[in-house]
Amino acid sequence: MSDTLTQPIPANIDAVPPGRGLHRWSILIVCLVWPLIWVGGQVTTYDAGMAVPDWPGTYGYNLFLYPYQTWLFGPFDLFIEHGHRLLGALVGIASIVAVAFAFVSEPRVWVRSLSVVVLIAVIGQGALGGARVVLADRTLAMVHGCTAEIFFTLCVTLMVVTSRWWWAQSANSPRSLLQVSSFRPSGGLIALVGVVLALAYLQVLLGAQLRHVQPTASPGGFKHLVYTHIATAFLVLSLAAVAAWKLRSKAIGRQVRSAAGSEKAEANQNGCGDLTLSRPAMLLVLFVSLQITLGLATWVARYGMPLFAQTNPSMASYLVKSQAFAESLIITGHVATGALVLVTSAFLLLRLVRANYSRRPEWVAS
Amino acid sequence: MDSYFRIAGSLVGPAAIFAILAVAGCDAPPGSFNANDLYAQVVATRQNSQPGQAAADVSMVMESLFGTPDAPKLPNAIPTNLVDPENLTRAAGPVYSDEDDTHFGIYRSRCVVCHALDGSGAGPAAALQNPYPRDLRAGVFKYKSTPRGEKPTKEDLLAILKRGAPGSAMPAFDRLPQEDLDALVDYVIYLSIRGEVERRLIQFAVTEMGYGDQDGAAIDSERLILDAEGKLTDPELRQTVSQIIENVAGQWSDPTPITVPPMPDFEGDDLVAAIERGRELFHGQQANCASCHGTNGNGQAVTLDFDDWTKEFTTLLGISPGDKAAVKQMRKLGALPPRPISPRNLSWGVYRGGDDPETLYRRLVAGIAGTPMPGLLVQEGEGSTGVTLDQVWDLIAYLRSLGDLQLAGTSR
């Protein structure tokens, strides 16, 4: 694979299949970062961010040399905080390897740069986490939580742009490898999903404000944050639903036409429109719905059953349990699912942009 | 190449947000406890005067006596078996823990979102709760074993912390280690004493000193002034302040639980009969529970009432809780919007204060402090105003039958 570099670079660089290694490796990173967000979320849910007072070491030990007995069987807070650091370090190492992969096998300069950006981001993210500990600063903990989601989005971006799907969209690529639909998403649709992505990140910021609320914050401010968070959630759901419906409606439209008898063969072949776009859109709607459900559950787990919902004895007897494990999974699950909403909208947006770019009529014709 | 710019472009936004957060990215240190401006206004309104600088000056005196959220102090008049200084420092201050799993800053980690740094009950998350978190500063507690006007015992506080209050936001903290719970109980007492001393001092400043008058505050001898060592300059005032602390702390010294006489041994037909008598009492004139709790305790009776923490700054000052403009003035000083208190739906058997016969007995006899829920007048023989001991047990038998609890059975 490395010999791609020695070959003359073709005019349309997108046409060259990127090395599969970088793509597989970036999938691995994505699969590590999501658990990392879970563990980091648990650190906040349990308020365990200061369970290890020093950084980058752990109680004077080098991060990797801290006795595993104390880590695994010591205090729970130390278990998650140190575990978060170890997993973070693992992701850091994986990012270094990704850069190596990129420079060996990736012909596109901008993708190589992206891998470097991912590496810089993970280093910055680690440093931010360290600053949070060293300065014992809760606001930095919040910033660290918000930048984690940006990092996750970057990793997913790397994954998408190195995928087979991505380069198969190129006009010069051998189309037989992947069935490429001729459906070209409109600029409006791209803008719509762009708004969903922006709102999804706004939700991350709002949620982080609620989770990392300062002891001196005003009750009025908190209340408004909650209302904004809820209202935005339903806005995201409706916009995502519109996007999914638009992507879906092409297929429905075709089916309608095929029912009318014309273009039957094509309709059968493309019965579901472009699945590579409609599926992520459906997934997005699913994740947003799940996220709203988890959000309500998180409220209840933290602040009890709202009075209007106390309509029967089991609802009215709901007891908030501090530090309960099942509840902590709901609360952290809300954070982790929020990250999924964010990266799924990023994933969809990237694919839409790519499809829009590569399926221009003049290209498709050629 | 132009996708390159797209990606670069998509980074600019988050990077800008990041930069803003990073610049603003430092905690505002809690500094001092908030002054109790609301109570100063309440006292002044009662007096038909102005609070002036009273709350701020008292707050300064309070800081010299009780310290700050990060560095609390214990005045000498508070015995260390009531508030252990070690517990105090452990519960206060910023959150961290060590390799031995000792936790510090427990109050800030577990309680502050609801009860606020100063224990005012107006923490960040308070506005969306019903009932609101307790304002610990008034020194009034609902779920306790002692007579209505008395302080709870340490065991009572420990019990509510462990049990939580189902149906409200108050969590159960039974997963915390005992030392942490003990530290929290001590800290609750510290905040409560601190808050009550502050209230009394404000009351004193507004009514007895110059703060209430238009120009009195200009005269030094009429104001609370600290010397370089942080002591009140006026020896007489110093005396008054220590007296106040002693009085408030004294109330906590040994609160005595209401003695619960042995419960009759209801069984079989006896139990059925007791429940029937209890039902009659519940709906009858003497106990009159149904007037608030509805037929069979179904919670359907129409009532409009408020708890004492709310009444203090509304009805007791002649302000209607529905009077938005007047209430707004109070909210600016830290009050939460008034919320009506509703009598519990007893047919569901959900008890925030515990559901064993003994605590139910005490709750019926003492009522629930701070709320409209009255206590029963227990008398020797049968009468038209009070109830007898046996009748209290009949009521309890009835209550527990409502919630499908067996009288002799243990808590669910």
Short mmCIF file of N, CA and C in Angstrom, two decimals, chain A residues 46-47 50-51 59 66 75 77-78 110 113 117 128 136-140 143 147 150 154 157 205 213-217 219 222-223 226-227 299 303 307 310-313 316-324 353 357, chain B residues 2-4 6-7 11 14 17-18 21 24-28 95-99 101 103 108-110 112-113 117 122-125 127-130 163-173 175-176 336 348 350:
data_model
loop_
_atom_site.label_atom_id
_atom_site.label_comp_id
_atom_site.label_asym_id
_atom_site.label_seq_id
_atom_site.Cartn_x
_atom_site.Cartn_y
_atom_site.Cartn_z
N TYR A 46 -20.61 10.80 39.30
CA TYR A 46 -20.23 10.48 40.68
C TYR A 46 -19.44 11.60 41.36
N ASP A 47 -19.24 12.68 40.66
CA ASP A 47 -18.47 13.80 41.18
C ASP A 47 -17.10 13.31 41.67
N MET A 50 -12.11 14.77 41.39
CA MET A 50 -10.97 15.09 42.24
C MET A 50 -10.59 13.90 43.12
N ALA A 51 -10.83 12.69 42.61
CA ALA A 51 -10.47 11.50 43.38
C ALA A 51 -8.98 11.21 43.28
N TYR A 59 -1.34 9.77 42.22
CA TYR A 59 -0.79 9.66 43.57
C TYR A 59 0.72 9.41 43.51
N TYR A 66 0.69 2.88 38.19
CA TYR A 66 -0.09 2.91 39.43
C TYR A 66 -0.56 1.49 39.74
N PRO A 75 -11.01 2.68 46.27
CA PRO A 75 -12.25 3.45 46.23
C PRO A 75 -12.84 3.50 44.82
N ASP A 77 -14.45 5.91 43.35
CA ASP A 77 -14.16 7.17 42.68
C ASP A 77 -12.79 7.13 42.01
N LEU A 78 -11.83 6.52 42.72
CA LEU A 78 -10.49 6.40 42.17
C LEU A 78 -10.50 5.46 40.97
N TRP A 110 -5.18 16.56 2.89
CA TRP A 110 -6.07 17.10 3.92
C TRP A 110 -6.51 16.02 4.91
N SER A 113 -3.71 15.75 7.28
CA SER A 113 -3.77 16.86 8.24
C SER A 113 -4.85 16.60 9.28
N VAL A 117 -4.78 16.74 13.22
CA VAL A 117 -5.72 17.52 14.04
C VAL A 117 -6.30 16.65 15.15
N LEU A 128 -6.45 19.52 29.08
CA LEU A 128 -7.58 20.21 29.69
C LEU A 128 -8.07 19.43 30.92
N ALA A 136 -8.20 22.24 40.26
CA ALA A 136 -9.42 21.88 40.98
C ALA A 136 -10.58 22.77 40.51
N ASP A 137 -10.73 22.87 39.20
CA ASP A 137 -11.67 23.83 38.66
C ASP A 137 -12.83 23.13 37.96
N ARG A 138 -14.03 23.35 38.47
CA ARG A 138 -15.21 22.68 37.92
C ARG A 138 -15.60 23.24 36.56
N THR A 139 -15.33 24.51 36.33
CA THR A 139 -15.66 25.08 35.02
C THR A 139 -14.81 24.40 33.95
N LEU A 140 -13.55 24.15 34.26
CA LEU A 140 -12.70 23.45 33.29
C LEU A 140 -13.21 22.04 33.07
N VAL A 143 -15.73 22.45 30.46
CA VAL A 143 -15.12 22.68 29.15
C VAL A 143 -14.57 21.36 28.60
N THR A 147 -15.48 19.74 25.03
CA THR A 147 -14.50 19.53 23.96
C THR A 147 -14.38 18.04 23.64
N ILE A 150 -16.39 17.40 20.70
CA ILE A 150 -15.78 17.86 19.45
C ILE A 150 -14.75 16.83 18.99
N LEU A 154 -14.56 14.74 15.52
CA LEU A 154 -13.38 14.71 14.64
C LEU A 154 -13.03 13.27 14.28
N THR A 157 -15.38 12.03 11.80
CA THR A 157 -15.08 12.63 10.50
C THR A 157 -13.96 11.87 9.80
N LEU A 205 -23.71 21.79 25.06
CA LEU A 205 -23.28 22.92 25.90
C LEU A 205 -24.30 23.19 27.02
N VAL A 213 -23.21 22.59 37.14
CA VAL A 213 -23.71 23.86 37.66
C VAL A 213 -22.87 24.31 38.86
N GLN A 214 -22.59 25.60 38.88
CA GLN A 214 -21.80 26.16 40.00
C GLN A 214 -22.68 26.25 41.24
N PRO A 215 -22.07 26.05 42.42
CA PRO A 215 -22.88 26.10 43.64
C PRO A 215 -23.59 27.45 43.83
N THR A 216 -23.04 28.50 43.24
CA THR A 216 -23.61 29.82 43.47
C THR A 216 -24.57 30.23 42.35
N ALA A 217 -24.83 29.32 41.40
CA ALA A 217 -25.71 29.68 40.28
C ALA A 217 -27.12 30.00 40.79
N PRO A 219 -31.22 30.04 40.91
CA PRO A 219 -32.28 29.10 40.55
C PRO A 219 -32.99 29.51 39.26
N PHE A 222 -30.92 28.51 36.16
CA PHE A 222 -30.97 27.06 35.97
C PHE A 222 -32.29 26.64 35.34
N LYS A 223 -33.37 27.24 35.85
CA LYS A 223 -34.69 26.90 35.34
C LYS A 223 -34.77 27.22 33.84
N VAL A 226 -32.94 24.74 31.78
CA VAL A 226 -33.68 23.49 31.64
C VAL A 226 -34.74 23.64 30.55
N TYR A 227 -35.50 24.74 30.60
CA TYR A 227 -36.55 24.94 29.61
C TYR A 227 -35.95 25.03 28.19
N TRP A 299 -33.78 13.58 34.55
CA TRP A 299 -34.37 14.56 35.46
C TRP A 299 -34.94 13.87 36.69
N TYR A 303 -33.75 14.74 40.21
CA TYR A 303 -34.55 15.72 40.94
C TYR A 303 -35.94 15.23 41.29
N LEU A 307 -44.39 16.80 40.06
CA LEU A 307 -45.68 16.65 40.72
C LEU A 307 -46.76 16.23 39.73
N GLN A 310 -47.19 12.64 39.30
CA GLN A 310 -47.48 11.81 40.47
C GLN A 310 -48.96 11.45 40.49
N THR A 311 -49.35 10.58 39.57
CA THR A 311 -50.76 10.29 39.43
C THR A 311 -51.15 8.94 40.03
N ASN A 312 -50.18 8.18 40.47
CA ASN A 312 -50.51 6.91 41.13
C ASN A 312 -49.44 6.60 42.16
N PRO A 313 -49.72 5.64 43.04
CA PRO A 313 -48.80 5.43 44.16
C PRO A 313 -47.37 5.16 43.73
N ALA A 316 -45.89 8.44 42.78
CA ALA A 316 -45.82 9.37 43.91
C ALA A 316 -44.81 8.93 44.96
N SER A 317 -44.42 7.65 44.90
CA SER A 317 -43.48 7.19 45.93
C SER A 317 -42.06 7.16 45.38
N TYR A 318 -41.86 7.73 44.19
CA TYR A 318 -40.52 7.67 43.61
C TYR A 318 -39.51 8.36 44.52
N LEU A 319 -38.44 7.65 44.78
CA LEU A 319 -37.42 8.15 45.70
C LEU A 319 -36.12 8.36 44.93
N VAL A 320 -35.57 9.55 45.01
CA VAL A 320 -34.27 9.82 44.40
C VAL A 320 -33.21 9.11 45.23
N LYS A 321 -32.31 8.40 44.57
CA LYS A 321 -31.27 7.69 45.32
C LYS A 321 -29.92 8.23 44.91
N SER A 322 -29.24 8.83 45.88
CA SER A 322 -27.93 9.38 45.57
C SER A 322 -26.94 8.25 45.36
N GLN A 323 -26.12 8.35 44.33
CA GLN A 323 -25.03 7.42 44.09
C GLN A 323 -25.49 6.03 43.70
N ALA A 324 -26.74 5.89 43.25
CA ALA A 324 -27.19 4.56 42.88
C ALA A 324 -26.66 4.23 41.49
N VAL A 353 -22.95 16.15 2.15
CA VAL A 353 -22.08 17.10 1.46
C VAL A 353 -21.33 16.39 0.35
N TYR A 357 -21.69 16.95 -3.67
CA TYR A 357 -20.51 17.38 -4.42
C TYR A 357 -20.24 16.43 -5.59
N ASP B 2 -11.67 21.67 -1.57
CA ASP B 2 -12.62 22.55 -0.89
C ASP B 2 -13.29 21.85 0.29
N SER B 3 -13.27 20.50 0.31
CA SER B 3 -13.76 19.85 1.54
C SER B 3 -12.81 20.13 2.69
N TYR B 4 -11.56 20.35 2.32
CA TYR B 4 -10.59 20.71 3.35
C TYR B 4 -11.03 21.98 4.06
N ARG B 6 -14.00 23.10 4.15
CA ARG B 6 -15.23 22.85 4.91
C ARG B 6 -14.91 22.35 6.31
N ILE B 7 -13.97 21.41 6.33
CA ILE B 7 -13.62 20.86 7.65
C ILE B 7 -12.97 21.93 8.51
N LEU B 11 -14.36 23.64 12.13
CA LEU B 11 -13.60 23.68 13.38
C LEU B 11 -13.60 25.06 14.02
N PRO B 14 -16.57 25.59 16.93
CA PRO B 14 -16.26 25.00 18.23
C PRO B 14 -15.01 25.61 18.87
N ILE B 17 -15.98 28.74 20.53
CA ILE B 17 -16.69 28.45 21.79
C ILE B 17 -15.69 28.04 22.85
N PHE B 18 -14.77 27.17 22.41
CA PHE B 18 -13.75 26.69 23.34
C PHE B 18 -12.94 27.85 23.91
N LEU B 21 -14.98 29.74 26.42
CA LEU B 21 -15.09 28.99 27.67
C LEU B 21 -13.77 28.99 28.42
N ALA B 24 -13.33 32.26 30.11
CA ALA B 24 -14.24 32.36 31.26
C ALA B 24 -14.05 31.17 32.17
N GLY B 25 -13.15 30.28 31.78
CA GLY B 25 -13.09 28.96 32.41
C GLY B 25 -12.46 28.90 33.76
N CYS B 26 -12.98 29.63 34.68
CA CYS B 26 -12.52 29.46 36.04
C CYS B 26 -13.69 29.61 36.96
N ASP B 27 -13.69 28.80 38.00
CA ASP B 27 -14.79 28.88 38.95
C ASP B 27 -14.78 30.24 39.62
N ALA B 28 -15.98 30.77 39.87
CA ALA B 28 -16.06 31.92 40.75
C ALA B 28 -15.98 31.38 42.16
N VAL B 95 -14.80 20.04 46.66
CA VAL B 95 -14.95 18.59 46.58
C VAL B 95 -13.63 17.90 46.22
N TYR B 96 -13.22 16.96 47.01
CA TYR B 96 -12.14 16.04 46.60
C TYR B 96 -12.19 14.81 47.50
N SER B 97 -11.44 13.78 47.12
CA SER B 97 -11.38 12.59 47.96
C SER B 97 -9.98 12.03 47.87
N ASP B 98 -9.62 11.15 48.81
CA ASP B 98 -8.26 10.64 48.77
C ASP B 98 -8.22 9.13 48.54
N GLU B 99 -7.01 8.60 48.58
CA GLU B 99 -6.79 7.19 48.26
C GLU B 99 -7.48 6.26 49.27
N ASP B 101 -10.40 6.77 50.33
CA ASP B 101 -11.82 6.98 50.11
C ASP B 101 -12.44 7.91 51.15
N HIS B 103 -13.89 11.38 51.88
CA HIS B 103 -14.44 12.43 51.02
C HIS B 103 -14.47 13.77 51.74
N ARG B 108 -21.02 20.24 49.36
CA ARG B 108 -21.00 20.87 48.04
C ARG B 108 -21.22 19.82 46.95
N SER B 109 -20.73 18.63 47.22
CA SER B 109 -20.87 17.59 46.21
C SER B 109 -22.29 17.04 46.16
N ARG B 110 -22.94 16.89 47.32
CA ARG B 110 -24.21 16.16 47.36
C ARG B 110 -25.44 17.03 47.61
N VAL B 112 -25.56 20.86 47.60
CA VAL B 112 -25.60 22.28 47.29
C VAL B 112 -26.52 22.62 46.12
N VAL B 113 -26.65 21.73 45.13
CA VAL B 113 -27.54 22.04 43.99
C VAL B 113 -28.95 22.34 44.45
N LEU B 117 -25.46 27.03 49.08
CA LEU B 117 -24.27 27.10 49.94
C LEU B 117 -24.62 27.47 51.36
N ALA B 122 -32.48 27.63 48.34
CA ALA B 122 -32.64 28.20 47.00
C ALA B 122 -31.41 27.89 46.16
N GLY B 123 -31.04 26.62 46.14
CA GLY B 123 -29.92 26.19 45.32
C GLY B 123 -30.28 26.29 43.84
N PRO B 124 -29.28 26.09 42.96
CA PRO B 124 -29.53 26.25 41.52
C PRO B 124 -30.75 25.47 41.03
N ALA B 125 -30.93 24.23 41.51
CA ALA B 125 -32.00 23.39 40.96
C ALA B 125 -33.31 23.54 41.71
N ALA B 127 -35.71 25.88 41.92
CA ALA B 127 -36.93 26.52 41.42
C ALA B 127 -37.89 25.53 40.76
N LEU B 128 -37.38 24.39 40.32
CA LEU B 128 -38.25 23.44 39.61
C LEU B 128 -38.76 22.34 40.53
N GLN B 129 -38.57 22.50 41.83
CA GLN B 129 -38.99 21.44 42.74
C GLN B 129 -40.27 21.81 43.49
N ASN B 130 -40.98 20.79 43.91
CA ASN B 130 -42.18 20.98 44.71
C ASN B 130 -42.35 19.77 45.61
N ARG B 163 -33.10 7.93 54.60
CA ARG B 163 -34.36 7.48 54.01
C ARG B 163 -34.75 8.30 52.79
N GLY B 164 -34.39 9.59 52.80
CA GLY B 164 -34.86 10.50 51.75
C GLY B 164 -36.34 10.76 51.93
N ALA B 165 -36.91 11.59 51.09
CA ALA B 165 -38.34 11.88 51.19
C ALA B 165 -39.01 11.50 49.87
N PRO B 166 -39.62 10.30 49.80
CA PRO B 166 -40.20 9.83 48.54
C PRO B 166 -41.25 10.81 48.01
N GLY B 167 -41.27 10.99 46.71
CA GLY B 167 -42.24 11.92 46.12
C GLY B 167 -41.72 13.33 46.09
N SER B 168 -40.62 13.61 46.80
CA SER B 168 -39.98 14.93 46.71
C SER B 168 -38.61 14.72 46.08
N ALA B 169 -37.85 15.81 45.97
CA ALA B 169 -36.54 15.69 45.36
C ALA B 169 -35.47 15.24 46.35
N MET B 170 -35.80 15.26 47.63
CA MET B 170 -34.80 14.92 48.65
C MET B 170 -34.37 13.46 48.51
N PRO B 171 -33.09 13.25 48.12
CA PRO B 171 -32.64 11.88 47.85
C PRO B 171 -32.38 11.09 49.13
N ALA B 172 -32.32 9.78 48.96
CA ALA B 172 -31.85 8.90 50.03
C ALA B 172 -30.34 8.79 49.88
N PHE B 173 -29.63 9.02 50.96
CA PHE B 173 -28.17 8.98 50.90
C PHE B 173 -27.63 7.75 51.61
N ARG B 175 -26.35 5.22 50.59
CA ARG B 175 -25.13 4.62 50.04
C ARG B 175 -23.87 5.31 50.55
N LEU B 176 -24.02 6.46 51.19
CA LEU B 176 -22.83 7.15 51.70
C LEU B 176 -22.35 6.44 52.96
N LEU B 336 -38.15 32.15 46.73
CA LEU B 336 -38.62 31.39 45.58
C LEU B 336 -40.11 31.68 45.41
N TRP B 348 -52.54 6.46 49.22
CA TRP B 348 -51.43 5.82 48.52
C TRP B 348 -50.38 5.25 49.45
N VAL B 350 -47.94 6.68 50.89
CA VAL B 350 -46.59 7.20 50.70
C VAL B 350 -46.28 8.21 51.81
#
